[in-house]
């Protein structure tokens, strides 16, 4: 496999075992700030994927609720392959802290009674949401909490 510029393109997707959370990279700024990018893999690559309405709602719920547990979330964005998300945080190198924030955030998802910003004013595809689907994904992840640290 030829070395690629994108870190995840260098990851052998046939060897990983979802679900997991792994540090995918660290980017240091000119002033010493560091962005830690995590790969939250929910579905097994090339075997299964998240349905778009569920993924979309989980994105909204995690993006909104994670910031209640961590003040330096830069972004939570879905992977185009629909198997997971990237979580970027500023100046927090504690893997265990990220796992705790994720666990709290997923519990928030289970307790939600609506998807935040699920309307045409605040969302680019407001018709494509599923709170129930997002909650099922969160439940699946939390049920396998003890596997999050095992990538392979």
C-alpha positions as YAML, in Angstrom:
chain: A
units: angstrom
residues:
- id: 1
  name: UNK
  ca: [0.00, 0.00, 0.00]
- id: 2
  name: UNK
  ca: [1.46, 3.37, -1.06]
- id: 3
  name: UNK
  ca: [1.82, 5.93, 1.74]
- id: 4
  name: UNK
  ca: [-1.02, 8.47, 1.48]
- id: 5
  name: UNK
  ca: [-1.37, 12.02, 2.82]
- id: 6
  name: UNK
  ca: [-4.60, 11.23, 4.70]
- id: 7
  name: UNK
  ca: [-3.94, 9.27, 7.89]
- id: 8
  name: UNK
  ca: [-7.04, 7.09, 7.65]
- id: 9
  name: UNK
  ca: [-6.13, 6.06, 4.10]
- id: 10
  name: UNK
  ca: [-3.04, 4.40, 5.60]
- id: 11
  name: UNK
  ca: [-5.13, 2.40, 8.08]
- id: 12
  name: UNK
  ca: [-5.85, -1.18, 7.05]
- id: 13
  name: UNK
  ca: [-9.65, -1.14, 7.30]
- id: 14
  name: UNK
  ca: [-9.77, -4.94, 6.96]
- id: 15
  name: UNK
  ca: [-7.93, -5.40, 10.26]
- id: 16
  name: UNK
  ca: [-9.78, -3.00, 12.60]
- id: 17
  name: UNK
  ca: [-12.58, -4.19, 14.89]
- id: 18
  name: UNK
  ca: [-15.42, -1.74, 15.48]
- id: 19
  name: UNK
  ca: [-16.48, -0.21, 17.74]
- id: 20
  name: UNK
  ca: [-13.38, 1.62, 18.89]
- id: 21
  name: UNK
  ca: [-11.93, 5.03, 19.66]
- id: 22
  name: UNK
  ca: [-8.38, 5.71, 18.54]
- id: 23
  name: UNK
  ca: [-6.15, 8.72, 18.36]
- id: 24
  name: UNK
  ca: [-5.79, 9.33, 14.62]
- id: 25
  name: UNK
  ca: [-3.48, 12.31, 14.72]
- id: 26
  name: UNK
  ca: [-2.13, 15.36, 16.48]
- id: 27
  name: UNK
  ca: [-1.66, 18.70, 14.73]
- id: 28
  name: UNK
  ca: [0.43, 21.37, 16.44]
- id: 29
  name: UNK
  ca: [-0.11, 25.03, 15.70]
- id: 30
  name: UNK
  ca: [2.57, 27.70, 15.48]
- id: 31
  name: UNK
  ca: [1.89, 28.86, 19.05]
- id: 32
  name: UNK
  ca: [2.00, 25.35, 20.56]
- id: 33
  name: UNK
  ca: [-1.72, 24.57, 20.62]
- id: 34
  name: UNK
  ca: [-2.49, 20.99, 19.65]
- id: 35
  name: UNK
  ca: [-5.56, 19.50, 18.01]
- id: 36
  name: UNK
  ca: [-6.13, 15.84, 18.81]
- id: 37
  name: UNK
  ca: [-8.19, 13.99, 16.21]
- id: 38
  name: UNK
  ca: [-9.96, 10.82, 17.28]
- id: 39
  name: UNK
  ca: [-11.48, 8.14, 15.07]
- id: 40
  name: UNK
  ca: [-14.74, 6.97, 16.64]
- id: 41
  name: UNK
  ca: [-15.58, 3.87, 14.62]
- id: 42
  name: UNK
  ca: [-19.13, 2.67, 15.19]
- id: 43
  name: UNK
  ca: [-19.69, 0.18, 12.37]
- id: 44
  name: UNK
  ca: [-17.34, -2.42, 10.92]
- id: 45
  name: UNK
  ca: [-15.79, -0.99, 7.73]
- id: 46
  name: UNK
  ca: [-17.01, -2.55, 4.49]
- id: 47
  name: UNK
  ca: [-19.42, -4.82, 6.39]
- id: 48
  name: UNK
  ca: [-22.03, -2.40, 7.74]
- id: 49
  name: UNK
  ca: [-22.76, 1.32, 7.89]
- id: 50
  name: UNK
  ca: [-25.04, 3.79, 9.67]
- id: 51
  name: UNK
  ca: [-28.24, 4.84, 7.94]
- id: 52
  name: UNK
  ca: [-28.04, 8.53, 7.02]
- id: 53
  name: UNK
  ca: [-31.01, 9.78, 9.12]
- id: 54
  name: UNK
  ca: [-29.61, 8.06, 12.24]
- id: 55
  name: UNK
  ca: [-26.05, 9.24, 11.52]
- id: 56
  name: UNK
  ca: [-27.29, 12.79, 10.89]
- id: 57
  name: UNK
  ca: [-29.23, 12.92, 14.15]
- id: 58
  name: UNK
  ca: [-26.35, 11.39, 16.10]
- id: 59
  name: UNK
  ca: [-24.07, 14.07, 14.64]
- id: 60
  name: UNK
  ca: [-26.41, 16.85, 15.81]
- id: 61
  name: UNK
  ca: [-26.85, 15.30, 19.26]
- id: 62
  name: UNK
  ca: [-23.14, 14.64, 19.82]
- id: 63
  name: UNK
  ca: [-22.06, 18.02, 18.46]
- id: 64
  name: UNK
  ca: [-24.45, 19.85, 20.79]
- id: 65
  name: UNK
  ca: [-24.20, 17.70, 23.91]
- id: 66
  name: UNK
  ca: [-20.46, 16.98, 23.89]
- id: 67
  name: UNK
  ca: [-19.82, 20.66, 24.54]
- id: 68
  name: UNK
  ca: [-21.65, 20.32, 27.87]
- id: 69
  name: UNK
  ca: [-18.89, 17.95, 28.97]
- id: 70
  name: UNK
  ca: [-15.80, 19.44, 27.30]
- id: 71
  name: UNK
  ca: [-15.08, 23.10, 26.56]
- id: 72
  name: UNK
  ca: [-12.52, 22.44, 23.82]
- id: 73
  name: UNK
  ca: [-14.40, 20.34, 21.29]
- id: 74
  name: UNK
  ca: [-13.34, 21.69, 17.90]
- id: 75
  name: UNK
  ca: [-15.61, 19.50, 15.79]
- id: 76
  name: UNK
  ca: [-17.46, 16.22, 15.56]
- id: 77
  name: UNK
  ca: [-17.97, 15.21, 11.97]
- id: 78
  name: UNK
  ca: [-19.20, 12.07, 10.24]
- id: 79
  name: UNK
  ca: [-17.04, 9.96, 7.96]
- id: 80
  name: UNK
  ca: [-18.24, 9.82, 4.38]
- id: 81
  name: UNK
  ca: [-18.19, 6.02, 4.55]
- id: 82
  name: UNK
  ca: [-20.89, 6.20, 7.22]
- id: 83
  name: UNK
  ca: [-18.98, 3.97, 9.63]
- id: 84
  name: UNK
  ca: [-17.99, 6.55, 12.24]
- id: 85
  name: UNK
  ca: [-17.08, 10.08, 13.24]
- id: 86
  name: UNK
  ca: [-13.98, 12.18, 13.73]
- id: 87
  name: UNK
  ca: [-13.76, 14.06, 17.00]
- id: 88
  name: UNK
  ca: [-11.29, 16.95, 17.18]
- id: 89
  name: UNK
  ca: [-10.35, 18.49, 20.53]
- id: 90
  name: UNK
  ca: [-8.00, 21.31, 21.43]
- id: 91
  name: UNK
  ca: [-5.15, 20.84, 23.92]
- id: 92
  name: UNK
  ca: [-6.46, 17.70, 25.63]
- id: 93
  name: UNK
  ca: [-4.13, 14.74, 25.32]
- id: 94
  name: UNK
  ca: [-6.07, 12.56, 27.79]
- id: 95
  name: UNK
  ca: [-7.49, 9.57, 25.94]
- id: 96
  name: UNK
  ca: [-9.37, 8.51, 29.07]
- id: 97
  name: UNK
  ca: [-10.96, 11.96, 29.32]
- id: 98
  name: UNK
  ca: [-12.18, 11.73, 25.73]
- id: 99
  name: UNK
  ca: [-13.69, 8.30, 26.43]
- id: 100
  name: UNK
  ca: [-15.49, 9.74, 29.47]
- id: 101
  name: UNK
  ca: [-16.81, 12.71, 27.48]
- id: 102
  name: UNK
  ca: [-18.02, 10.35, 24.78]
- id: 103
  name: UNK
  ca: [-19.76, 8.09, 27.31]
- id: 104
  name: UNK
  ca: [-21.53, 11.05, 28.93]
- id: 105
  name: UNK
  ca: [-22.51, 12.42, 25.53]
- id: 106
  name: UNK
  ca: [-23.96, 9.09, 24.39]
- id: 107
  name: UNK
  ca: [-25.97, 8.88, 27.61]
- id: 108
  name: UNK
  ca: [-27.32, 12.34, 26.79]
- id: 109
  name: UNK
  ca: [-28.38, 10.96, 23.39]
- id: 110
  name: UNK
  ca: [-30.36, 8.21, 25.12]
- id: 111
  name: UNK
  ca: [-32.15, 10.78, 27.27]
- id: 112
  name: UNK
  ca: [-32.95, 13.19, 24.42]
- id: 113
  name: UNK
  ca: [-36.55, 13.78, 23.41]
- id: 114
  name: UNK
  ca: [-35.66, 15.70, 20.26]
- id: 115
  name: UNK
  ca: [-32.79, 16.30, 17.86]
- id: 116
  name: UNK
  ca: [-31.27, 19.77, 18.31]
- id: 117
  name: UNK
  ca: [-31.44, 22.13, 15.33]
- id: 118
  name: UNK
  ca: [-33.67, 19.71, 13.42]
- id: 119
  name: UNK
  ca: [-35.45, 22.33, 11.35]
- id: 120
  name: UNK
  ca: [-34.99, 24.08, 8.02]
- id: 121
  name: UNK
  ca: [-33.68, 27.26, 9.61]
- id: 122
  name: UNK
  ca: [-30.75, 25.51, 11.35]
- id: 123
  name: UNK
  ca: [-30.12, 22.39, 9.24]
- id: 124
  name: UNK
  ca: [-29.37, 21.81, 5.59]
- id: 125
  name: UNK
  ca: [-31.43, 18.60, 5.34]
- id: 126
  name: UNK
  ca: [-33.94, 18.81, 8.17]
- id: 127
  name: UNK
  ca: [-36.12, 16.06, 6.68]
- id: 128
  name: UNK
  ca: [-33.33, 13.49, 7.12]
- id: 129
  name: UNK
  ca: [-33.31, 12.76, 10.85]
- id: 130
  name: UNK
  ca: [-34.09, 9.86, 13.15]
- id: 131
  name: UNK
  ca: [-33.91, 10.34, 16.91]
- id: 132
  name: UNK
  ca: [-34.75, 6.67, 17.40]
- id: 133
  name: UNK
  ca: [-31.97, 5.65, 15.01]
- id: 134
  name: UNK
  ca: [-29.45, 7.86, 16.80]
- id: 135
  name: UNK
  ca: [-30.49, 6.43, 20.14]
- id: 136
  name: UNK
  ca: [-30.09, 2.89, 18.85]
- id: 137
  name: UNK
  ca: [-26.55, 3.71, 17.67]
- id: 138
  name: UNK
  ca: [-25.75, 5.27, 21.06]
- id: 139
  name: UNK
  ca: [-27.15, 2.21, 22.85]
- id: 140
  name: UNK
  ca: [-25.06, -0.15, 20.68]
- id: 141
  name: UNK
  ca: [-21.93, 1.86, 21.44]
- id: 142
  name: UNK
  ca: [-22.56, 2.04, 25.17]
- id: 143
  name: UNK
  ca: [-23.29, -1.69, 25.33]
- id: 144
  name: UNK
  ca: [-19.78, -2.27, 23.95]
- id: 145
  name: UNK
  ca: [-18.06, 0.36, 26.12]
- id: 146
  name: UNK
  ca: [-15.45, -2.15, 27.27]
- id: 147
  name: UNK
  ca: [-14.31, -2.65, 23.64]
- id: 148
  name: UNK
  ca: [-13.63, 1.01, 22.78]
- id: 149
  name: UNK
  ca: [-9.90, 0.80, 23.46]
- id: 150
  name: UNK
  ca: [-9.36, -2.28, 21.24]
- id: 151
  name: UNK
  ca: [-8.72, -1.20, 17.66]
- id: 152
  name: UNK
  ca: [-7.46, -4.51, 16.23]
...
